[in-house]
Amino acid sequence: MWHRIFLLLALPALLLVPSCSLQTLHPIPIDYEQVSDHEKIVIRFSHVVGEDTPKGQAARLFAKLMKERTNGKVEVQVFSNSSLYTDSEELDALSKGHVQIIAPALSKLTHLVPELGAFDLPFLFSSLEGYHQVFAGPIGKDISESLEEWEMVVLGFWDSGFKQFTNNLRPVRRPLDLAGTTIRIMPSAVLDEQFNLMQVNPVQMNFDDVYRALEQGWIHGQENTVSNIYTKRYHTVQKYMTISDHGYLGYVVVINKRFLQQLPEDVQNVIKKTMEEVSDWERKQAVKLEQEKLKEIYNCRCIEIERLTEQDKVIWKEFYKPLYEKMEQQLGRSFFRELGL
């Protein structure tokens, strides 16, 4: 009787032995798609523009490549359209470690690195290549070193492209055509001065709030790149658009320095190498998307479009000379020589 009871109690344990032995002989490989955040590296990448902009597409490509190149060990979570933080909140979120990567416009960092204000000067370079050369040279290196003092490591410089004017009152061909209007700008002393010269009332506003402000008539217009105008549908609530190429909108991709330094060296190298490749791709994509989206805006026939001629631009450049002189006094003649001016 006791013999039978012992067998009944021992049988379940005996049945488990083959299974345990099999797992010991053939260990299950780690599937990083199924493990917790404590076992994988999670990088939150927050930005404020649409997913179909150059920045939005490049952020997704970076996430895809990092997943592939680390076998899922590194998961980059991309939050677009200010879904996590607005452009006025993301710097603070980065410093507190709530996100690990952001890609703010250069204008948003001028209070930390005053030299970045030079890239808000209107008609600084006639081609994007002019900006690329500066970022790849001594000035770009100095900017990166300055941002490291603010606990940010620069991973790359991205393009959105050249900015264009839109407004609801009148076509824009001359610098004073917008006089008396209220125009949204990004936070920047240089942009503020630029629009003051145009006798415009410049208003700083979060990017995500601009569409409603235009729709409701709280502001008369704004300046932005074609891809941002298209993805945010500004052209559907504005009457006039001027292809002016008057200003540059670029981004600096930065990662929290403390977070980066805590990562394994091989992961740091993958991040830097992958971002370098993505940055090259992003710049080409910015040009391609601008051409595609401008064509779609033309085809919608929903906004009247003007285009500044080269003769028009000569007048605008002459108009902005006082602003250039003021910036040269602030940043120094040697800095402007490095810019090639």
mmCIF file of C-alpha atoms in Angstrom:
data_model
loop_
_atom_site.group_PDB
_atom_site.id
_atom_site.type_symbol
_atom_site.label_atom_id
_atom_site.label_comp_id
_atom_site.label_asym_id
_atom_site.label_seq_id
_atom_site.Cartn_x
_atom_site.Cartn_y
_atom_site.Cartn_z
ATOM 1 C CA MET A 1 0.000 0.000 0.000
ATOM 2 C CA TRP A 2 2.731 2.461 1.043
ATOM 3 C CA HIS A 3 4.696 1.439 -2.041
ATOM 4 C CA ARG A 4 1.803 2.420 -4.311
ATOM 5 C CA ILE A 5 1.344 5.787 -2.566
ATOM 6 C CA PHE A 6 5.058 6.605 -3.046
ATOM 7 C CA LEU A 7 4.846 5.875 -6.780
ATOM 8 C CA LEU A 8 1.791 8.101 -7.197
ATOM 9 C CA LEU A 9 3.546 11.005 -5.447
ATOM 10 C CA ALA A 10 6.835 10.598 -7.280
ATOM 11 C CA LEU A 11 5.401 10.152 -10.792
ATOM 12 C CA PRO A 12 4.775 13.895 -11.577
ATOM 13 C CA ALA A 13 8.325 14.789 -10.564
ATOM 14 C CA LEU A 14 9.745 11.998 -12.708
ATOM 15 C CA LEU A 15 7.758 13.228 -15.706
ATOM 16 C CA LEU A 16 9.408 16.662 -15.403
ATOM 17 C CA VAL A 17 12.967 15.332 -15.558
ATOM 18 C CA PRO A 18 13.221 14.911 -19.366
ATOM 19 C CA SER A 19 11.931 18.456 -19.926
ATOM 20 C CA CYS A 20 14.468 19.984 -17.510
ATOM 21 C CA SER A 21 17.277 17.957 -19.001
ATOM 22 C CA LEU A 22 16.320 18.971 -22.540
ATOM 23 C CA GLN A 23 16.429 22.696 -21.656
ATOM 24 C CA THR A 24 19.832 22.227 -20.035
ATOM 25 C CA LEU A 25 21.233 20.514 -23.117
ATOM 26 C CA HIS A 26 19.637 23.003 -25.552
ATOM 27 C CA PRO A 27 19.340 26.458 -23.901
ATOM 28 C CA ILE A 28 16.733 28.757 -25.441
ATOM 29 C CA PRO A 29 18.349 31.830 -27.153
ATOM 30 C CA ILE A 30 17.365 35.260 -25.848
ATOM 31 C CA ASP A 31 14.600 36.887 -27.897
ATOM 32 C CA TYR A 32 15.029 40.582 -27.212
ATOM 33 C CA GLU A 33 11.550 41.232 -28.627
ATOM 34 C CA GLN A 34 10.074 39.444 -25.587
ATOM 35 C CA VAL A 35 12.322 40.570 -22.731
ATOM 36 C CA SER A 36 11.621 43.393 -20.307
ATOM 37 C CA ASP A 37 12.978 46.931 -20.452
ATOM 38 C CA HIS A 38 15.544 45.916 -17.830
ATOM 39 C CA GLU A 39 17.061 43.401 -20.236
ATOM 40 C CA LYS A 40 17.008 45.505 -23.407
ATOM 41 C CA ILE A 41 18.146 49.054 -24.093
ATOM 42 C CA VAL A 42 15.236 51.395 -24.750
ATOM 43 C CA ILE A 43 15.900 54.761 -26.417
ATOM 44 C CA ARG A 44 13.040 57.238 -26.607
ATOM 45 C CA PHE A 45 13.381 59.599 -29.574
ATOM 46 C CA SER A 46 10.962 62.535 -29.378
ATOM 47 C CA HIS A 47 10.339 65.104 -32.103
ATOM 48 C CA VAL A 48 7.598 67.567 -33.018
ATOM 49 C CA VAL A 49 7.089 67.266 -36.787
ATOM 50 C CA GLY A 50 5.055 64.825 -38.875
ATOM 51 C CA GLU A 51 6.089 61.269 -39.649
ATOM 52 C CA ASP A 52 6.271 61.988 -43.392
ATOM 53 C CA THR A 53 8.740 64.857 -43.069
ATOM 54 C CA PRO A 54 12.479 64.273 -43.632
ATOM 55 C CA LYS A 55 13.048 64.229 -39.860
ATOM 56 C CA GLY A 56 10.113 61.911 -39.234
ATOM 57 C CA GLN A 57 11.218 59.423 -41.878
ATOM 58 C CA ALA A 58 14.858 59.533 -40.754
ATOM 59 C CA ALA A 59 13.887 58.879 -37.125
ATOM 60 C CA ARG A 60 11.951 55.779 -38.183
ATOM 61 C CA LEU A 61 14.839 54.592 -40.353
ATOM 62 C CA PHE A 62 17.238 55.011 -37.434
ATOM 63 C CA ALA A 63 14.932 52.928 -35.220
ATOM 64 C CA LYS A 64 14.674 50.197 -37.867
ATOM 65 C CA LEU A 65 18.430 49.974 -38.442
ATOM 66 C CA MET A 66 19.245 49.943 -34.730
ATOM 67 C CA LYS A 67 16.850 47.040 -34.202
ATOM 68 C CA GLU A 68 18.386 45.093 -37.074
ATOM 69 C CA ARG A 69 22.016 45.808 -36.178
ATOM 70 C CA THR A 70 21.639 44.898 -32.496
ATOM 71 C CA ASN A 71 19.350 41.885 -33.035
ATOM 72 C CA GLY A 72 16.606 43.666 -31.129
ATOM 73 C CA LYS A 73 18.776 44.459 -28.092
ATOM 74 C CA VAL A 74 18.311 48.204 -28.714
ATOM 75 C CA GLU A 75 14.749 49.408 -29.164
ATOM 76 C CA VAL A 76 14.330 52.979 -30.407
ATOM 77 C CA GLN A 77 10.827 54.242 -29.694
ATOM 78 C CA VAL A 78 9.971 57.213 -31.921
ATOM 79 C CA PHE A 79 7.379 59.742 -30.753
ATOM 80 C CA SER A 80 6.426 62.196 -33.528
ATOM 81 C CA ASN A 81 4.036 65.144 -33.820
ATOM 82 C CA SER A 82 4.684 66.378 -30.250
ATOM 83 C CA SER A 83 2.913 63.245 -29.021
ATOM 84 C CA LEU A 84 5.254 63.048 -26.023
ATOM 85 C CA TYR A 85 6.644 66.590 -25.591
ATOM 86 C CA THR A 86 6.195 69.915 -27.361
ATOM 87 C CA ASP A 87 9.160 71.796 -28.786
ATOM 88 C CA SER A 88 9.241 74.002 -25.677
ATOM 89 C CA GLU A 89 9.356 70.943 -23.388
ATOM 90 C CA GLU A 90 11.718 68.510 -25.107
ATOM 91 C CA LEU A 91 15.024 70.051 -23.945
ATOM 92 C CA ASP A 92 13.943 69.780 -20.320
ATOM 93 C CA ALA A 93 12.720 66.227 -20.928
ATOM 94 C CA LEU A 94 16.112 65.300 -22.387
ATOM 95 C CA SER A 95 18.051 66.789 -19.468
ATOM 96 C CA LYS A 96 15.873 64.893 -16.968
ATOM 97 C CA GLY A 97 16.270 61.614 -18.844
ATOM 98 C CA HIS A 98 12.591 61.278 -19.757
ATOM 99 C CA VAL A 99 13.723 60.931 -23.389
ATOM 100 C CA GLN A 100 17.165 60.063 -24.690
ATOM 101 C CA ILE A 101 17.280 61.635 -28.182
ATOM 102 C CA ILE A 102 15.724 64.796 -29.604
ATOM 103 C CA ALA A 103 16.294 66.716 -32.838
ATOM 104 C CA PRO A 104 15.429 70.358 -32.142
ATOM 105 C CA ALA A 105 15.707 73.139 -34.684
ATOM 106 C CA LEU A 106 18.956 75.087 -34.400
ATOM 107 C CA SER A 107 16.929 78.135 -33.358
ATOM 108 C CA LYS A 108 15.808 76.335 -30.191
ATOM 109 C CA LEU A 109 19.396 76.112 -28.931
ATOM 110 C CA THR A 110 20.600 79.673 -29.514
ATOM 111 C CA HIS A 111 20.188 80.482 -25.811
ATOM 112 C CA LEU A 112 22.774 77.758 -25.078
ATOM 113 C CA VAL A 113 25.090 78.321 -28.054
ATOM 114 C CA PRO A 114 24.756 81.914 -29.383
ATOM 115 C CA GLU A 115 26.719 81.036 -32.552
ATOM 116 C CA LEU A 116 23.761 78.968 -33.706
ATOM 117 C CA GLY A 117 21.896 82.246 -34.174
ATOM 118 C CA ALA A 118 23.982 82.890 -37.305
ATOM 119 C CA PHE A 119 22.076 80.114 -39.075
ATOM 120 C CA ASP A 120 18.857 82.083 -38.584
ATOM 121 C CA LEU A 121 20.232 84.918 -40.722
ATOM 122 C CA PRO A 122 18.148 85.303 -43.899
ATOM 123 C CA PHE A 123 19.823 84.401 -47.192
ATOM 124 C CA LEU A 124 22.992 83.225 -45.432
ATOM 125 C CA PHE A 125 23.820 80.614 -48.113
ATOM 126 C CA SER A 126 22.130 80.064 -51.453
ATOM 127 C CA SER A 127 22.395 76.258 -51.267
ATOM 128 C CA LEU A 128 22.094 73.610 -48.575
ATOM 129 C CA GLU A 129 25.650 72.528 -49.348
ATOM 130 C CA GLY A 130 26.897 75.793 -47.860
ATOM 131 C CA TYR A 131 25.388 74.849 -44.498
ATOM 132 C CA HIS A 132 26.679 71.273 -44.738
ATOM 133 C CA GLN A 133 30.240 72.468 -45.261
ATOM 134 C CA VAL A 134 30.077 74.695 -42.191
ATOM 135 C CA PHE A 135 28.701 71.891 -39.995
ATOM 136 C CA ALA A 136 31.463 69.555 -41.212
ATOM 137 C CA GLY A 137 34.181 72.116 -40.404
ATOM 138 C CA PRO A 138 35.596 73.900 -37.345
ATOM 139 C CA ILE A 139 32.327 75.702 -36.570
ATOM 140 C CA GLY A 140 30.422 72.414 -36.456
ATOM 141 C CA LYS A 141 33.071 70.996 -34.119
ATOM 142 C CA ASP A 142 32.839 74.052 -31.850
ATOM 143 C CA ILE A 143 29.040 73.746 -31.723
ATOM 144 C CA SER A 144 29.324 70.075 -30.745
ATOM 145 C CA GLU A 145 31.831 70.860 -27.985
ATOM 146 C CA SER A 146 29.637 73.669 -26.652
ATOM 147 C CA LEU A 147 26.577 71.411 -26.472
ATOM 148 C CA GLU A 148 28.584 68.747 -24.624
ATOM 149 C CA GLU A 149 28.972 71.290 -21.825
ATOM 150 C CA TRP A 150 25.167 71.146 -21.599
ATOM 151 C CA GLU A 151 25.243 67.319 -21.325
ATOM 152 C CA MET A 152 24.304 66.727 -24.968
ATOM 153 C CA VAL A 153 26.289 64.744 -27.531
ATOM 154 C CA VAL A 154 25.719 65.729 -31.161
ATOM 155 C CA LEU A 155 24.947 62.735 -33.378
ATOM 156 C CA GLY A 156 24.236 64.642 -36.583
ATOM 157 C CA PHE A 157 22.940 67.730 -38.361
ATOM 158 C CA TRP A 158 19.742 67.219 -40.370
ATOM 159 C CA ASP A 159 17.949 69.357 -42.961
ATOM 160 C CA SER A 160 14.354 70.360 -43.250
ATOM 161 C CA GLY A 161 15.278 72.747 -46.050
ATOM 162 C CA PHE A 162 14.681 76.378 -46.903
ATOM 163 C CA LYS A 163 11.792 78.287 -45.381
ATOM 164 C CA GLN A 164 8.930 79.912 -47.286
ATOM 165 C CA PHE A 165 6.359 82.536 -46.275
ATOM 166 C CA THR A 166 2.608 81.891 -46.055
ATOM 167 C CA ASN A 167 -0.039 84.404 -45.012
ATOM 168 C CA ASN A 168 -3.706 85.280 -45.374
ATOM 169 C CA LEU A 169 -3.543 88.936 -46.395
ATOM 170 C CA ARG A 170 -1.458 89.583 -49.508
ATOM 171 C CA PRO A 171 1.230 88.222 -51.851
ATOM 172 C CA VAL A 172 4.801 88.789 -50.639
ATOM 173 C CA ARG A 173 7.443 90.085 -53.063
ATOM 174 C CA ARG A 174 9.183 92.828 -51.062
ATOM 175 C CA PRO A 175 10.422 92.963 -47.438
ATOM 176 C CA LEU A 176 7.685 95.336 -46.257
ATOM 177 C CA ASP A 177 4.802 93.476 -47.889
ATOM 178 C CA LEU A 178 4.045 91.811 -44.536
ATOM 179 C CA ALA A 179 4.155 95.067 -42.555
ATOM 180 C CA GLY A 180 1.466 95.223 -39.872
ATOM 181 C CA THR A 181 0.825 91.474 -39.811
ATOM 182 C CA THR A 182 1.306 88.952 -36.994
ATOM 183 C CA ILE A 183 3.574 86.073 -37.986
ATOM 184 C CA ARG A 184 4.570 82.992 -36.002
ATOM 185 C CA ILE A 185 8.295 82.424 -35.542
ATOM 186 C CA MET A 186 10.452 79.991 -33.556
ATOM 187 C CA PRO A 187 12.155 81.259 -30.387
ATOM 188 C CA SER A 188 15.183 83.150 -31.686
ATOM 189 C CA ALA A 189 16.472 86.661 -31.106
ATOM 190 C CA VAL A 190 17.733 86.761 -34.706
ATOM 191 C CA LEU A 191 14.352 85.798 -36.134
ATOM 192 C CA ASP A 192 12.676 88.314 -33.848
ATOM 193 C CA GLU A 193 14.983 91.057 -35.153
ATOM 194 C CA GLN A 194 14.491 89.921 -38.753
ATOM 195 C CA PHE A 195 10.724 90.309 -38.571
ATOM 196 C CA ASN A 196 10.909 93.532 -36.611
ATOM 197 C CA LEU A 197 12.860 94.991 -39.543
ATOM 198 C CA MET A 198 9.971 93.873 -41.756
ATOM 199 C CA GLN A 199 7.601 95.837 -39.437
ATOM 200 C CA VAL A 200 5.920 92.563 -38.526
ATOM 201 C CA ASN A 201 4.658 91.513 -35.103
ATOM 202 C CA PRO A 202 6.541 88.219 -34.514
ATOM 203 C CA VAL A 203 4.888 85.725 -32.165
ATOM 204 C CA GLN A 204 6.660 82.714 -30.698
ATOM 205 C CA MET A 205 4.422 79.664 -30.625
ATOM 206 C CA ASN A 206 4.754 75.898 -30.282
ATOM 207 C CA PHE A 207 4.861 74.217 -33.679
ATOM 208 C CA ASP A 208 1.896 71.993 -32.851
ATOM 209 C CA ASP A 209 -0.327 75.033 -32.148
ATOM 210 C CA VAL A 210 0.286 76.855 -35.434
ATOM 211 C CA TYR A 211 -2.407 75.209 -37.588
ATOM 212 C CA ARG A 212 -5.215 76.125 -35.200
ATOM 213 C CA ALA A 213 -3.855 79.665 -34.791
ATOM 214 C CA LEU A 214 -3.881 80.111 -38.586
ATOM 215 C CA GLU A 215 -7.301 78.514 -38.959
ATOM 216 C CA GLN A 216 -8.837 80.708 -36.262
ATOM 217 C CA GLY A 217 -7.141 83.869 -37.538
ATOM 218 C CA TRP A 218 -5.185 84.464 -34.328
ATOM 219 C CA ILE A 219 -2.110 84.994 -36.503
ATOM 220 C CA HIS A 220 -1.851 86.037 -40.154
ATOM 221 C CA GLY A 221 0.940 83.767 -41.309
ATOM 222 C CA GLN A 222 4.101 81.800 -40.641
ATOM 223 C CA GLU A 223 7.407 80.718 -42.179
ATOM 224 C CA ASN A 224 8.390 77.101 -42.698
ATOM 225 C CA THR A 225 9.743 74.512 -45.096
ATOM 226 C CA VAL A 226 7.604 72.947 -47.805
ATOM 227 C CA SER A 227 7.485 69.536 -46.116
ATOM 228 C CA ASN A 228 6.299 71.059 -42.825
ATOM 229 C CA ILE A 229 3.778 73.287 -44.583
ATOM 230 C CA TYR A 230 2.384 70.268 -46.423
ATOM 231 C CA THR A 231 2.299 67.737 -43.567
ATOM 232 C CA LYS A 232 0.720 70.259 -41.185
ATOM 233 C CA ARG A 233 -1.693 71.387 -43.937
ATOM 234 C CA TYR A 234 -0.935 75.089 -43.488
ATOM 235 C CA HIS A 235 -1.538 75.595 -47.211
ATOM 236 C CA THR A 236 -5.194 74.661 -46.714
ATOM 237 C CA VAL A 237 -5.776 77.543 -44.264
ATOM 238 C CA GLN A 238 -3.604 80.187 -45.961
ATOM 239 C CA LYS A 239 -4.256 82.235 -49.106
ATOM 240 C CA TYR A 240 -0.734 83.144 -50.221
ATOM 241 C CA MET A 241 2.598 81.373 -50.324
ATOM 242 C CA THR A 242 5.935 82.792 -51.463
ATOM 243 C CA ILE A 243 8.761 80.478 -52.502
ATOM 244 C CA SER A 244 11.437 82.720 -51.040
ATOM 245 C CA ASP A 245 14.090 80.318 -49.725
ATOM 246 C CA HIS A 246 14.824 83.149 -47.309
ATOM 247 C CA GLY A 247 15.903 81.105 -44.301
ATOM 248 C CA TYR A 248 17.346 77.743 -43.353
ATOM 249 C CA LEU A 249 15.620 75.256 -41.077
ATOM 250 C CA GLY A 250 18.058 72.679 -39.796
ATOM 251 C CA TYR A 251 18.060 70.292 -36.861
ATOM 252 C CA VAL A 252 20.773 69.046 -34.547
ATOM 253 C CA VAL A 253 20.268 65.466 -33.358
ATOM 254 C CA VAL A 254 21.463 65.139 -29.768
ATOM 255 C CA ILE A 255 21.548 62.332 -27.214
ATOM 256 C CA ASN A 256 21.687 62.671 -23.450
ATOM 257 C CA LYS A 257 25.421 62.510 -22.633
ATOM 258 C CA ARG A 258 25.080 60.613 -19.339
ATOM 259 C CA PHE A 259 22.823 58.031 -20.959
ATOM 260 C CA LEU A 260 25.219 57.489 -23.860
ATOM 261 C CA GLN A 261 28.262 57.077 -21.622
ATOM 262 C CA GLN A 262 26.507 54.390 -19.570
ATOM 263 C CA LEU A 263 25.930 52.214 -22.640
ATOM 264 C CA PRO A 264 28.338 49.414 -23.646
ATOM 265 C CA GLU A 265 31.027 50.724 -25.982
ATOM 266 C CA ASP A 266 29.897 48.500 -28.860
ATOM 267 C CA VAL A 267 26.352 49.902 -28.592
ATOM 268 C CA GLN A 268 27.694 53.473 -28.546
ATOM 269 C CA ASN A 269 29.621 52.750 -31.742
ATOM 270 C CA VAL A 270 26.550 51.287 -33.466
ATOM 271 C CA ILE A 271 24.486 54.350 -32.518
ATOM 272 C CA LYS A 272 27.088 56.794 -33.872
ATOM 273 C CA LYS A 273 27.787 54.850 -37.064
ATOM 274 C CA THR A 274 24.101 54.287 -37.812
ATOM 275 C CA MET A 275 23.239 57.942 -37.196
ATOM 276 C CA GLU A 276 26.033 59.010 -39.533
ATOM 277 C CA GLU A 277 24.525 56.902 -42.326
ATOM 278 C CA VAL A 278 20.980 58.041 -41.554
ATOM 279 C CA SER A 279 22.090 61.701 -41.593
ATOM 280 C CA ASP A 280 23.429 61.339 -45.143
ATOM 281 C CA TRP A 281 20.172 59.677 -46.193
ATOM 282 C CA GLU A 282 18.063 62.337 -44.447
ATOM 283 C CA ARG A 283 19.665 65.207 -46.360
ATOM 284 C CA LYS A 284 18.953 63.575 -49.712
ATOM 285 C CA GLN A 285 15.413 62.770 -48.615
ATOM 286 C CA ALA A 286 14.815 66.397 -47.604
ATOM 287 C CA VAL A 287 15.489 67.576 -51.163
ATOM 288 C CA LYS A 288 13.359 64.789 -52.652
ATOM 289 C CA LEU A 289 10.387 65.449 -50.365
ATOM 290 C CA GLU A 290 10.505 69.201 -50.945
ATOM 291 C CA GLN A 291 10.144 68.660 -54.691
ATOM 292 C CA GLU A 292 7.332 66.133 -54.251
ATOM 293 C CA LYS A 293 5.330 68.121 -51.705
ATOM 294 C CA LEU A 294 5.688 71.421 -53.566
ATOM 295 C CA LYS A 295 4.269 69.747 -56.651
ATOM 296 C CA GLU A 296 1.315 68.496 -54.607
ATOM 297 C CA ILE A 297 0.700 71.977 -53.197
ATOM 298 C CA TYR A 298 0.719 73.399 -56.730
ATOM 299 C CA ASN A 299 -1.679 70.673 -57.888
ATOM 300 C CA CYS A 300 -4.173 71.271 -55.081
ATOM 301 C CA ARG A 301 -4.865 74.785 -56.446
ATOM 302 C CA CYS A 302 -5.794 75.812 -52.913
ATOM 303 C CA ILE A 303 -3.248 78.586 -52.411
ATOM 304 C CA GLU A 304 -1.796 81.355 -54.583
ATOM 305 C CA ILE A 305 1.944 80.857 -55.053
ATOM 306 C CA GLU A 306 4.586 83.513 -55.757
ATOM 307 C CA ARG A 307 8.312 82.913 -56.327
ATOM 308 C CA LEU A 308 11.096 85.395 -55.618
ATOM 309 C CA THR A 309 13.423 86.010 -58.567
ATOM 310 C CA GLU A 310 17.180 86.445 -58.165
ATOM 311 C CA GLN A 311 16.677 90.191 -58.648
ATOM 312 C CA ASP A 312 14.089 90.160 -55.841
ATOM 313 C CA LYS A 313 16.560 88.399 -53.535
ATOM 314 C CA VAL A 314 19.183 91.109 -54.134
ATOM 315 C CA ILE A 315 16.697 93.637 -52.718
ATOM 316 C CA TRP A 316 15.973 91.429 -49.696
ATOM 317 C CA LYS A 317 19.671 90.879 -48.957
ATOM 318 C CA GLU A 318 20.338 94.607 -49.059
ATOM 319 C CA PHE A 319 17.375 95.155 -46.729
ATOM 320 C CA TYR A 320 18.852 92.792 -44.128
ATOM 321 C CA LYS A 321 22.333 94.356 -44.016
ATOM 322 C CA PRO A 322 21.703 96.034 -40.612
ATOM 323 C CA LEU A 323 20.897 92.627 -39.131
ATOM 324 C CA TYR A 324 24.128 91.144 -40.484
ATOM 325 C CA GLU A 325 26.126 94.052 -39.064
ATOM 326 C CA LYS A 326 24.528 93.600 -35.651
ATOM 327 C CA MET A 327 25.260 89.854 -35.638
ATOM 328 C CA GLU A 328 28.849 90.426 -36.694
ATOM 329 C CA GLN A 329 29.318 92.744 -33.719
ATOM 330 C CA GLN A 330 27.890 90.109 -31.389
ATOM 331 C CA LEU A 331 29.695 87.027 -32.718
ATOM 332 C CA GLY A 332 32.896 88.639 -33.986
ATOM 333 C CA ARG A 333 34.471 89.207 -37.381
ATOM 334 C CA SER A 334 36.602 86.062 -37.104
ATOM 335 C CA PHE A 335 33.468 83.901 -36.768
ATOM 336 C CA PHE A 336 31.972 85.478 -39.891
ATOM 337 C CA ARG A 337 35.203 84.831 -41.765
ATOM 338 C CA GLU A 338 34.909 81.160 -40.796
ATOM 339 C CA LEU A 339 31.413 81.236 -42.280
ATOM 340 C CA GLY A 340 32.995 82.478 -45.490
ATOM 341 C CA LEU A 341 31.349 85.902 -45.362
#
